[in-house]
PDB file of C-alpha atoms and ligand atoms in Angstrom:
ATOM      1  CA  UNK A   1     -82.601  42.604 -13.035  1.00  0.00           C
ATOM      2  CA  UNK A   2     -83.726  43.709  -9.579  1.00  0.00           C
ATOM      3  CA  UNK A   3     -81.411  46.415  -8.482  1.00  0.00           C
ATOM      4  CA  UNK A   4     -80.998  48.490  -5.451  1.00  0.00           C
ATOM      5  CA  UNK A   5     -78.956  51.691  -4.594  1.00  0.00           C
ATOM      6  CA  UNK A   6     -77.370  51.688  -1.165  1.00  0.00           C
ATOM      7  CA  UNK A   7     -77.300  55.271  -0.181  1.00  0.00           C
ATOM      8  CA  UNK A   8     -79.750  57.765  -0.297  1.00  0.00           C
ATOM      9  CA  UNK A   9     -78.016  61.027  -0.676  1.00  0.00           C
ATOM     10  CA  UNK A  10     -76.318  63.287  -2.957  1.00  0.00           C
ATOM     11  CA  UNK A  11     -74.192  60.035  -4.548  1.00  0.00           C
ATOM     12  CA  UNK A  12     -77.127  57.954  -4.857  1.00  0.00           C
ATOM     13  CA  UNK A  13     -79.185  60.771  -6.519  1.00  0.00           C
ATOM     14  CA  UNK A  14     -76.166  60.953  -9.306  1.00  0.00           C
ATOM     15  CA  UNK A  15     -75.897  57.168  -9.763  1.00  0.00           C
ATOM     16  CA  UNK A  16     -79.937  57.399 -10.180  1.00  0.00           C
ATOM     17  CA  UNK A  17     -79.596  60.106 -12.573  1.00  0.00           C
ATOM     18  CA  UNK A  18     -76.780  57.855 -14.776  1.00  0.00           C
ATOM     19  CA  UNK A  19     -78.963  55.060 -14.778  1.00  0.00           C
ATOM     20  CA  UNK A  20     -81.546  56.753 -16.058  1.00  0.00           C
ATOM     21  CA  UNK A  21     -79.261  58.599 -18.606  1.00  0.00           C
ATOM     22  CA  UNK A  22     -78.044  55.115 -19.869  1.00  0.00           C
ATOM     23  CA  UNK A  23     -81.393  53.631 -20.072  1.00  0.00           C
ATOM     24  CA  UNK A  24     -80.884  51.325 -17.557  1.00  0.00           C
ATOM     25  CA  UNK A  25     -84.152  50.105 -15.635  1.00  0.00           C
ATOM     26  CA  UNK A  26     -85.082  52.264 -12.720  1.00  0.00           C
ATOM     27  CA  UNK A  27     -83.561  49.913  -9.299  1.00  0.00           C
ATOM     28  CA  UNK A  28     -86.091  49.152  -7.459  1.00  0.00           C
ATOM     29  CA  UNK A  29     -85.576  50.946  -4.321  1.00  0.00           C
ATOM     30  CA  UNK A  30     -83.149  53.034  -2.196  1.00  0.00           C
ATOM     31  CA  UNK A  31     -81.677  51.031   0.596  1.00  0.00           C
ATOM     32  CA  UNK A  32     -80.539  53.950   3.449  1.00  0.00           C
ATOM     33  CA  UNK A  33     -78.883  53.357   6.837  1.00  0.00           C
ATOM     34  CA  UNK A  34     -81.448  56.446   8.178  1.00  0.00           C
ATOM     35  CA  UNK A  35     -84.220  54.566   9.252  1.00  0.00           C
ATOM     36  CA  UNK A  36     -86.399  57.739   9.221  1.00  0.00           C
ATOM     37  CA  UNK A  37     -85.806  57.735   5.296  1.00  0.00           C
ATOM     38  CA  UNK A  38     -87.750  54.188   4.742  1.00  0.00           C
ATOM     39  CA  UNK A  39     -91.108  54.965   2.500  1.00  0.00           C
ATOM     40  CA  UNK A  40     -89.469  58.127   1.197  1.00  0.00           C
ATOM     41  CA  UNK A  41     -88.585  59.015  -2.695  1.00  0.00           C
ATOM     42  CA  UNK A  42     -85.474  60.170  -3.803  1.00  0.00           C
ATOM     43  CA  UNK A  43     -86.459  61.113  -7.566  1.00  0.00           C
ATOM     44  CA  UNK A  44     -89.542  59.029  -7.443  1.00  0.00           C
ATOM     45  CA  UNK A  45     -87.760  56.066  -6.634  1.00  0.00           C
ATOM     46  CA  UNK A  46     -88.994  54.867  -2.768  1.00  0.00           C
ATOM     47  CA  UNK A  47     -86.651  53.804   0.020  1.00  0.00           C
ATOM     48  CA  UNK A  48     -87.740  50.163   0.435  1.00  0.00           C
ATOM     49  CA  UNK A  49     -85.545  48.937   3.516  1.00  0.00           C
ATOM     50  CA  UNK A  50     -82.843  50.083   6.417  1.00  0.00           C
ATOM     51  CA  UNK A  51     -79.501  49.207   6.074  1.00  0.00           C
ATOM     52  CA  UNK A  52     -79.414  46.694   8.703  1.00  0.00           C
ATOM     53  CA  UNK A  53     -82.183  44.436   6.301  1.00  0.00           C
ATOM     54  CA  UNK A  54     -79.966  43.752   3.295  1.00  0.00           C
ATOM     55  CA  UNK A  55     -79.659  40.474   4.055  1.00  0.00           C
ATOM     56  CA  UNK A  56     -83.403  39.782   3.469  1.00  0.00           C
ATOM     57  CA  UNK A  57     -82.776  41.676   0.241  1.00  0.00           C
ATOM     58  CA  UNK A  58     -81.968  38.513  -1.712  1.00  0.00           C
ATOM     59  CA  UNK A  59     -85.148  36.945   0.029  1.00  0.00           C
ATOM     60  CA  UNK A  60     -87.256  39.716  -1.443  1.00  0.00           C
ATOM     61  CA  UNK A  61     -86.414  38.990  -4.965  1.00  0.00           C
ATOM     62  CA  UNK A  62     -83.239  41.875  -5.328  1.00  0.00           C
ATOM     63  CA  UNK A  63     -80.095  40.324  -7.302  1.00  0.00           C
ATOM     64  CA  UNK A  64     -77.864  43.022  -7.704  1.00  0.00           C
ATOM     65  CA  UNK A  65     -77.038  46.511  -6.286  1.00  0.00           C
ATOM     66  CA  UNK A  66     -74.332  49.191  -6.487  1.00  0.00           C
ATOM     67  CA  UNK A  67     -73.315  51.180  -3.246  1.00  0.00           C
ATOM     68  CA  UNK A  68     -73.446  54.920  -3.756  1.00  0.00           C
ATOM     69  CA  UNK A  69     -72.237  56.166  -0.377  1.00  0.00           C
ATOM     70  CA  UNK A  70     -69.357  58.813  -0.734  1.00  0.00           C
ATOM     71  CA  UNK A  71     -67.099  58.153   2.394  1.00  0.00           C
ATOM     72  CA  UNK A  72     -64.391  54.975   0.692  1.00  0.00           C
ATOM     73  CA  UNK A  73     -63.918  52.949   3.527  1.00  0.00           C
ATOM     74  CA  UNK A  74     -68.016  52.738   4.080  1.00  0.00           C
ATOM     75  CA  UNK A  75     -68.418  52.457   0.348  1.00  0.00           C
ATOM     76  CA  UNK A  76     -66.103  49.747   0.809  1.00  0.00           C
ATOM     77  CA  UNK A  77     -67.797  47.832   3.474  1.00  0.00           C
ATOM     78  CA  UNK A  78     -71.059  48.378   2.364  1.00  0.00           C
ATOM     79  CA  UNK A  79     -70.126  46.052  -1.268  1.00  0.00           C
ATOM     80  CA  UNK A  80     -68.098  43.370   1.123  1.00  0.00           C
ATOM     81  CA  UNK A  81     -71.422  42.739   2.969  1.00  0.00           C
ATOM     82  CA  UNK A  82     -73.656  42.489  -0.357  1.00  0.00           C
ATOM     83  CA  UNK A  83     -71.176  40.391  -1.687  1.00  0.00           C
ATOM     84  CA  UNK A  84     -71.219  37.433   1.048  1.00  0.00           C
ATOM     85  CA  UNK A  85     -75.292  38.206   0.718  1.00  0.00           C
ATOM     86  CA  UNK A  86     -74.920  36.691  -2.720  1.00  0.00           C
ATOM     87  CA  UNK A  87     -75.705  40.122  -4.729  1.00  0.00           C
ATOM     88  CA  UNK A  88     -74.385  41.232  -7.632  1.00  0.00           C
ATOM     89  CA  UNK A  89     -72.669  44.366  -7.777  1.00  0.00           C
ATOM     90  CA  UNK A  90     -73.184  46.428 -10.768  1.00  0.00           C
ATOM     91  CA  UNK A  91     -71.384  49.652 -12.507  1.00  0.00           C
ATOM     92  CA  UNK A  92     -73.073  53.299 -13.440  1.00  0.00           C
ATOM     93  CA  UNK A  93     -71.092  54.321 -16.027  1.00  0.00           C
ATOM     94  CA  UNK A  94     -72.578  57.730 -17.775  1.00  0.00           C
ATOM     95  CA  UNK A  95     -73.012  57.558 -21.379  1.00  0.00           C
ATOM     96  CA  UNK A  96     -71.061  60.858 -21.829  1.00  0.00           C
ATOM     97  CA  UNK A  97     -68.621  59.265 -19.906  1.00  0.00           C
ATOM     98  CA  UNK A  98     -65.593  57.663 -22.416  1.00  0.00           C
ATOM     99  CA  UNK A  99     -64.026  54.245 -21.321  1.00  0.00           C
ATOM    100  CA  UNK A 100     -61.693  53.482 -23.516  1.00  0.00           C
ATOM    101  CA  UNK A 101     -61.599  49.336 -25.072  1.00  0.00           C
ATOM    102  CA  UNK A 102     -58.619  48.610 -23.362  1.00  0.00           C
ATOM    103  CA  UNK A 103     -59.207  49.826 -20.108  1.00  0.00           C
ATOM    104  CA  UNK A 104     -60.263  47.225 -17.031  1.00  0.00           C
ATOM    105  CA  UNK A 105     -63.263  47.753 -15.223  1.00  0.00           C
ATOM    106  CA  UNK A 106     -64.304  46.180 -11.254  1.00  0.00           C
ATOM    107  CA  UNK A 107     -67.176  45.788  -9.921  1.00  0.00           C
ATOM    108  CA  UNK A 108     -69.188  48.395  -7.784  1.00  0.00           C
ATOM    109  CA  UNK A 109     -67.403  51.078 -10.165  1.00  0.00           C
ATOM    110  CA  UNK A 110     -69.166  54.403 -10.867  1.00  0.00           C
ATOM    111  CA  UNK A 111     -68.169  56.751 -13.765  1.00  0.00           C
ATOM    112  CA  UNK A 112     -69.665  59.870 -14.069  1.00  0.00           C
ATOM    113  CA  UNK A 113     -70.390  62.276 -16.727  1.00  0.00           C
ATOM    114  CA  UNK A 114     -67.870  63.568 -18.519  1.00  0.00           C
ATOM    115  CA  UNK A 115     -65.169  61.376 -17.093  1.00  0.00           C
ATOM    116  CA  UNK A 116     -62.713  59.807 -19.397  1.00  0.00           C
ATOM    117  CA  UNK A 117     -60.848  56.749 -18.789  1.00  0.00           C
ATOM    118  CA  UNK A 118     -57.932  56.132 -20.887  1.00  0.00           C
ATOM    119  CA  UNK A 119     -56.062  53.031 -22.629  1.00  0.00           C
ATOM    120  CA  UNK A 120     -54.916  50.434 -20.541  1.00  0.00           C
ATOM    121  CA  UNK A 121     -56.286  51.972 -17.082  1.00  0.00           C
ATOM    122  CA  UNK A 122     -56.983  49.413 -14.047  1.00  0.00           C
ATOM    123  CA  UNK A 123     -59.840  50.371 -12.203  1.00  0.00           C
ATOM    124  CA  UNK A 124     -60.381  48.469  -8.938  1.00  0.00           C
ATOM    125  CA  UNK A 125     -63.960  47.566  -7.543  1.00  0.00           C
ATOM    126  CA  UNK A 126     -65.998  50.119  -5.540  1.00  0.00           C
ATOM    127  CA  UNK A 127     -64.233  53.282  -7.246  1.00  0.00           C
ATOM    128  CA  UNK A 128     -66.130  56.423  -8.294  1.00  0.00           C
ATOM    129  CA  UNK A 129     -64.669  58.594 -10.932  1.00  0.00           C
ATOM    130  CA  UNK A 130     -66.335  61.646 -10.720  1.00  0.00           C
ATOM    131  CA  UNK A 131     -67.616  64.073 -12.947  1.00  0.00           C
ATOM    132  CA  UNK A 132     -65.550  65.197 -15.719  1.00  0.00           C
ATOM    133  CA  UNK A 133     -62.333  63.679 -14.455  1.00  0.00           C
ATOM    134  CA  UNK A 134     -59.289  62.376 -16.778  1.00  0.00           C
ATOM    135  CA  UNK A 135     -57.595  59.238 -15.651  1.00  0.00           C
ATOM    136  CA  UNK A 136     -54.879  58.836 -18.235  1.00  0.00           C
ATOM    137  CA  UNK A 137     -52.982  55.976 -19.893  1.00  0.00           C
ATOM    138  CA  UNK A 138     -52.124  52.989 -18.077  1.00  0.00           C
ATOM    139  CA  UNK A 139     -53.036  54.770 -14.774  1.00  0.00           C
ATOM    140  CA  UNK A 140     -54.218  52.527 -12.341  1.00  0.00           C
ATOM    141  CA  UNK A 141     -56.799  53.649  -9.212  1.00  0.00           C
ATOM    142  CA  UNK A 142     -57.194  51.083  -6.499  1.00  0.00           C
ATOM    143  CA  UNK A 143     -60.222  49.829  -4.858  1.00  0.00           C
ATOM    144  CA  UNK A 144     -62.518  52.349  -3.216  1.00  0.00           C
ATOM    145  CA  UNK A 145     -60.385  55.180  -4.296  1.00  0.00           C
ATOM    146  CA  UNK A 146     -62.101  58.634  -5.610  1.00  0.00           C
ATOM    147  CA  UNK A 147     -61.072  60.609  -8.089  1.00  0.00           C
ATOM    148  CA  UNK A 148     -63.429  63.697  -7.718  1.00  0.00           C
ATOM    149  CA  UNK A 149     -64.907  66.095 -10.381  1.00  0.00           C
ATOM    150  CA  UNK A 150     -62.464  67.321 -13.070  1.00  0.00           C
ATOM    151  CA  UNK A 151     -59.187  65.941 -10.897  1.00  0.00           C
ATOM    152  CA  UNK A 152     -56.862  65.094 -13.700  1.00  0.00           C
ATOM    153  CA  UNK A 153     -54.066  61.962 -13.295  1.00  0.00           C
ATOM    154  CA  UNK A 154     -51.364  62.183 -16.218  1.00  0.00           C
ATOM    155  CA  UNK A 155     -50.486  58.974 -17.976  1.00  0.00           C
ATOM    156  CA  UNK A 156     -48.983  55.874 -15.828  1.00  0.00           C
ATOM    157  CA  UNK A 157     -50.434  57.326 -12.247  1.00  0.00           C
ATOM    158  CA  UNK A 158     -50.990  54.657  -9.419  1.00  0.00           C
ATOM    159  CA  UNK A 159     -53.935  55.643  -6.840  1.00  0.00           C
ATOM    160  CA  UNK A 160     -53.956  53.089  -3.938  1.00  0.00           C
ATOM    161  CA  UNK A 161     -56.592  52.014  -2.833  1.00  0.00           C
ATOM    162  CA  UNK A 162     -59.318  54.151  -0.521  1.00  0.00           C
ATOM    163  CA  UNK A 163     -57.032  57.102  -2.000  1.00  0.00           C
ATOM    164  CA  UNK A 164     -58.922  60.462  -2.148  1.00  0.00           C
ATOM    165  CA  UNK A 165     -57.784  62.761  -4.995  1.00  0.00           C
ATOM    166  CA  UNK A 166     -59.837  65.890  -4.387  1.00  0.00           C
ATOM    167  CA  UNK A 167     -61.835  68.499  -6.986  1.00  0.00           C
ATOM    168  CA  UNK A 168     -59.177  69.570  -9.562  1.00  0.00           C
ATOM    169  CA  UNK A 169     -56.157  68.103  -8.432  1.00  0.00           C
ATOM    170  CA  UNK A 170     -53.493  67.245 -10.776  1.00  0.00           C
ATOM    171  CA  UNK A 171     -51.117  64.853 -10.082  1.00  0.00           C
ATOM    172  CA  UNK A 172     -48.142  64.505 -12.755  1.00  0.00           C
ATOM    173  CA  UNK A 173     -47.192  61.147 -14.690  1.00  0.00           C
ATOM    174  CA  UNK A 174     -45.941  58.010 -13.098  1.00  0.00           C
ATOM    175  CA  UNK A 175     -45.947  59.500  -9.838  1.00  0.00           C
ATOM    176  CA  UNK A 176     -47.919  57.231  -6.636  1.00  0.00           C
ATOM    177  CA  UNK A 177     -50.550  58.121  -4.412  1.00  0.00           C
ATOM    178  CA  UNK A 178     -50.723  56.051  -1.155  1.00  0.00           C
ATOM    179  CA  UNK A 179     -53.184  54.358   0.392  1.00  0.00           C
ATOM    180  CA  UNK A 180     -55.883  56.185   1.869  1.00  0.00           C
ATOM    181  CA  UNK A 181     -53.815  59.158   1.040  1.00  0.00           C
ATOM    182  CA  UNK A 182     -56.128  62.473   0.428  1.00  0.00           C
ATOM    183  CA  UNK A 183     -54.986  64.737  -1.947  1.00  0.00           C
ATOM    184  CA  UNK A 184     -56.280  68.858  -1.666  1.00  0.00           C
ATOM    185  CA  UNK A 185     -58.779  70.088  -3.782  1.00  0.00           C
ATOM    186  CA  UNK A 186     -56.623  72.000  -6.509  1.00  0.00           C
ATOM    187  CA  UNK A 187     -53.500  70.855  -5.396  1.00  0.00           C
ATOM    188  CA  UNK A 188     -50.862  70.065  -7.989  1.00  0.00           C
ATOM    189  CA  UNK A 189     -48.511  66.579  -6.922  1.00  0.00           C
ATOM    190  CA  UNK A 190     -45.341  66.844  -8.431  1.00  0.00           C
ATOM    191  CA  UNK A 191     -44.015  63.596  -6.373  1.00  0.00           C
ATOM    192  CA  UNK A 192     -45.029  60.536  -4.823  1.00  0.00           C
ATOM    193  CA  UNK A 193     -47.455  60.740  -1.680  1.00  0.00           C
ATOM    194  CA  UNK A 194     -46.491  58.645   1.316  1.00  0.00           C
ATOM    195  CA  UNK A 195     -49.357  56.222   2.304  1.00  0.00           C
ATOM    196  CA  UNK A 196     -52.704  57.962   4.963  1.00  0.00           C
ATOM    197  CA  UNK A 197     -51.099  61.753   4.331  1.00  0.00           C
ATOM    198  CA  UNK A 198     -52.988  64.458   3.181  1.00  0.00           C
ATOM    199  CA  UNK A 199     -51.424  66.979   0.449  1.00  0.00           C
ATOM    200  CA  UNK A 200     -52.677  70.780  -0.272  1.00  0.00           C
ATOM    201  CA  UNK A 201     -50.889  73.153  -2.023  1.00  0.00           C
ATOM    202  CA  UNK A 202     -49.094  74.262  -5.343  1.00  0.00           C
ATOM    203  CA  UNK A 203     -46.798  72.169  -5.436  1.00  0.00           C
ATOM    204  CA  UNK A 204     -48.851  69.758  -3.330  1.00  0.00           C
ATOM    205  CA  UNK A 205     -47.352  69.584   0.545  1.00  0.00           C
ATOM    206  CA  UNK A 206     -47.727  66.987   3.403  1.00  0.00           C
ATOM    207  CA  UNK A 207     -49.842  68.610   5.758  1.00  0.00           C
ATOM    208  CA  UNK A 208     -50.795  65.248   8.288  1.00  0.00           C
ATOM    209  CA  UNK A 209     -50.566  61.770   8.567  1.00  0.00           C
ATOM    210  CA  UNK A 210     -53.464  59.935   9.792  1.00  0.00           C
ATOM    211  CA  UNK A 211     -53.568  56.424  11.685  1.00  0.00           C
ATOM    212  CA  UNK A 212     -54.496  53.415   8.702  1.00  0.00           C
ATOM    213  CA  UNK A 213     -57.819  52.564  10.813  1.00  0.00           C
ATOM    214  CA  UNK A 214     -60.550  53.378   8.599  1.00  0.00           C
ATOM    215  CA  UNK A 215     -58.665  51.545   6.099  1.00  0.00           C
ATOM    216  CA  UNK A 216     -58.725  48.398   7.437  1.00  0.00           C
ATOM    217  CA  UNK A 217     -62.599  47.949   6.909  1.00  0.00           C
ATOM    218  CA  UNK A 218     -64.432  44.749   8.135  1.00  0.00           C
ATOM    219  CA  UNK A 219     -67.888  43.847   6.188  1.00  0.00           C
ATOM    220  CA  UNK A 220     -70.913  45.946   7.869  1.00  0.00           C
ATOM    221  CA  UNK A 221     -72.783  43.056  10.286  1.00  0.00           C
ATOM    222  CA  UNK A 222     -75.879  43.144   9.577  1.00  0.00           C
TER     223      UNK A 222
HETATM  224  C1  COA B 301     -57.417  68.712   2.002  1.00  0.00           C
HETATM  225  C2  COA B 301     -58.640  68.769   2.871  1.00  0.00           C
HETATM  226  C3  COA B 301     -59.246  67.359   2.991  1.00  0.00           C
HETATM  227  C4  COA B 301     -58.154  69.220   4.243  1.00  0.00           C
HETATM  228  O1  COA B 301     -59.228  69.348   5.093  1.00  0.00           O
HETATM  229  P1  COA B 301     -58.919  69.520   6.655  1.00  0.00           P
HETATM  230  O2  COA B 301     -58.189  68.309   7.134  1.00  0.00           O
HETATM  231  O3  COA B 301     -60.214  69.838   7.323  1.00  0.00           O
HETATM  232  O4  COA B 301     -57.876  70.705   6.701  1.00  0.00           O
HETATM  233  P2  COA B 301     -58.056  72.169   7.287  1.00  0.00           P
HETATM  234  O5  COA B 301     -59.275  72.816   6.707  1.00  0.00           O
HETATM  235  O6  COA B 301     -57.920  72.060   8.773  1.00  0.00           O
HETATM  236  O7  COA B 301     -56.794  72.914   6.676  1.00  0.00           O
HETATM  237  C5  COA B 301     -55.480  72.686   7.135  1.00  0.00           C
HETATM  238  C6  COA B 301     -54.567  73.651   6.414  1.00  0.00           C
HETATM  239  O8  COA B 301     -54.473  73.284   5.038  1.00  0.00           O
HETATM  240  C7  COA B 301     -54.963  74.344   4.194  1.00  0.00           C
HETATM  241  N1  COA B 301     -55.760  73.719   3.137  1.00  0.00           N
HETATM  242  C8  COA B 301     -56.808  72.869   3.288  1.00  0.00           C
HETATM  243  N2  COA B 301     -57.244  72.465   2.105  1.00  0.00           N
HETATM  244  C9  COA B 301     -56.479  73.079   1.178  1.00  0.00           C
HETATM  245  C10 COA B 301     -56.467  73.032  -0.225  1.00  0.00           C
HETATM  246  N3  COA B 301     -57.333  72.273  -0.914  1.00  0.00           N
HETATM  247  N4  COA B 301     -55.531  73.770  -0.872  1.00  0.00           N
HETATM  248  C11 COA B 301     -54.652  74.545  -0.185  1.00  0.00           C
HETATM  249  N5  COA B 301     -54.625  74.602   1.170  1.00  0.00           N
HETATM  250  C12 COA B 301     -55.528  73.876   1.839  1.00  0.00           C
HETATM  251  C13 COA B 301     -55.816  75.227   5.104  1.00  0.00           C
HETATM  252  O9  COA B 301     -55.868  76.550   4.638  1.00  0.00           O
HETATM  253  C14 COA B 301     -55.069  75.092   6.406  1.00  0.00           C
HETATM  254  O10 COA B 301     -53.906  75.925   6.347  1.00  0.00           O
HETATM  255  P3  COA B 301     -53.325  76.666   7.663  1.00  0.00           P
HETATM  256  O11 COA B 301     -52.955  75.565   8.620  1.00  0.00           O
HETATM  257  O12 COA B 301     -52.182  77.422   7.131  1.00  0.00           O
HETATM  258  O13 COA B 301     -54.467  77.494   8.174  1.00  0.00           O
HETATM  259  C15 COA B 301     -59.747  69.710   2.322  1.00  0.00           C
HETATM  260  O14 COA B 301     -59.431  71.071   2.529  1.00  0.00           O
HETATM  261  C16 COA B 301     -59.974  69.496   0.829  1.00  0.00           C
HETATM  262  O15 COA B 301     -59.304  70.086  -0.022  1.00  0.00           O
HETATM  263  N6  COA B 301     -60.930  68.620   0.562  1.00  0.00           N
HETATM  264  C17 COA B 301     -61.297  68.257  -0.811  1.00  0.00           C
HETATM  265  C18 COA B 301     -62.796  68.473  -1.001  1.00  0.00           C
HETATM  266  C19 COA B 301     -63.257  67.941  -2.341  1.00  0.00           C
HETATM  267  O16 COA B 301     -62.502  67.729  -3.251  1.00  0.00           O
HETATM  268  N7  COA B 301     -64.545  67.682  -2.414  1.00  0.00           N
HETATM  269  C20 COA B 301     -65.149  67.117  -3.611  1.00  0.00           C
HETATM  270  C21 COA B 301     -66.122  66.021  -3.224  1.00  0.00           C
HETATM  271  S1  COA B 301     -66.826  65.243  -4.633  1.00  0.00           S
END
């Protein structure tokens, strides 16, 4: 398998780090959208091509890649472009991570140490669950959501998709967060957040609502 990490930052250095602690084969370059990164390691592993060249990617003998870029909606757009370039998008999932059987993994999907995913979770394509975090029973996160280090959904939680739940949140059971929605670091959600708001707080209050434009995402042209 030829693999490539899209994203050479702070993301891309933990999905590096995963593969390596799963014994996965190195990929075989970064792929970064800062041209001033190309011939550059990140961790000994070089930055092989610009953003705007993965569609010669295929060409040049890469099948598969995973997109390690923090911001959802680019994460997002970034996996709809490989996609209709014919890659294959792969998973990081940390071996002190624990996925439980019954739970339903996308594609694109990164799952970091310590996380735990619970029975009968959904997890969408393109979502990162992020160090440490609990995502409990039958919860389900939508595509291109992140749940960040050790934010904690109870059982039966819905995260929309391109939802951000931030460090050490805690959202209670059943309860939905909207779409695009953004949820404090260390806020506790006691009830249901309205689609593109942002919570904060203890218990967790609106504080703005933001236009849905970044999450309406066409694929990157390139
Ligand atoms: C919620 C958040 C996105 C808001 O950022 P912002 O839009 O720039 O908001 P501001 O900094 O302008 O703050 C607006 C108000 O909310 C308050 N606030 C912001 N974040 C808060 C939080 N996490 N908890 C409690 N209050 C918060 C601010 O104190 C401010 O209050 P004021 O109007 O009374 O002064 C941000 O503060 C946050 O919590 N981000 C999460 C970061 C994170 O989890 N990173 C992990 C990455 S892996």
């Amino acid at each position: 398998m030829q693999t490539v990490i899209i994203g050479a930052g702070g993301h891309g250095r933990v999905v590096l780090d995963i593969f390596r602690q799963a014994h996965q084969a190195d990929p075989v370059g970064f792929i970064d959208a800062n041209p001033d990164l190309l011939g550059t390691r990140v961790d000994g592993v070089e930055v092989i091509a610009p953003a705007a060249a993965i569609g010669s990617l295929a060409a040049r003998g890469v099948d598969s890649a995973i997109v390690a870029i923090g911001d959802n909606s680019t994460r997002n757009m970034y996996a709809q472009t490989l996609r209709a370039h014919g890659l294959r998008l792969v998973n990081a999932i940390h071996p002190k991570s624990n996925v439980a059987d019954t739970a339903l993994l996308g594609q694109n999907v990164v799952i970091a140490a310590g996380a735990m995913v619970c029975a009968h979770c959904r997890i969408a394509d393109s979502v990162i669950l992020n160090t440490g975090c609990i995502v409990d029973h039958e919860s389900t996160v939508g595509r291109a959501a992140h749940i960040c280090p050790g934010a904690r959904l109870a059982g039966r939680v819905t995260v929309d998709d391109f939802a951000f739940v931030g460090i050490g949140a805690t959202i209670i059971q059943c309860l939905t967060i909207g779409r695009a929605s953004v949820v404090g670091a260390g806020a506790v959600v006691l009830q249901d957040v309205e689609p593109f708001t942002t919570v904060v707080g203890v218990p967790a209050r609106a504080i703005r609502e933001s236009a849905p434009v970044a999450a309406a995402p066409a694929a990157v042209a390139v």
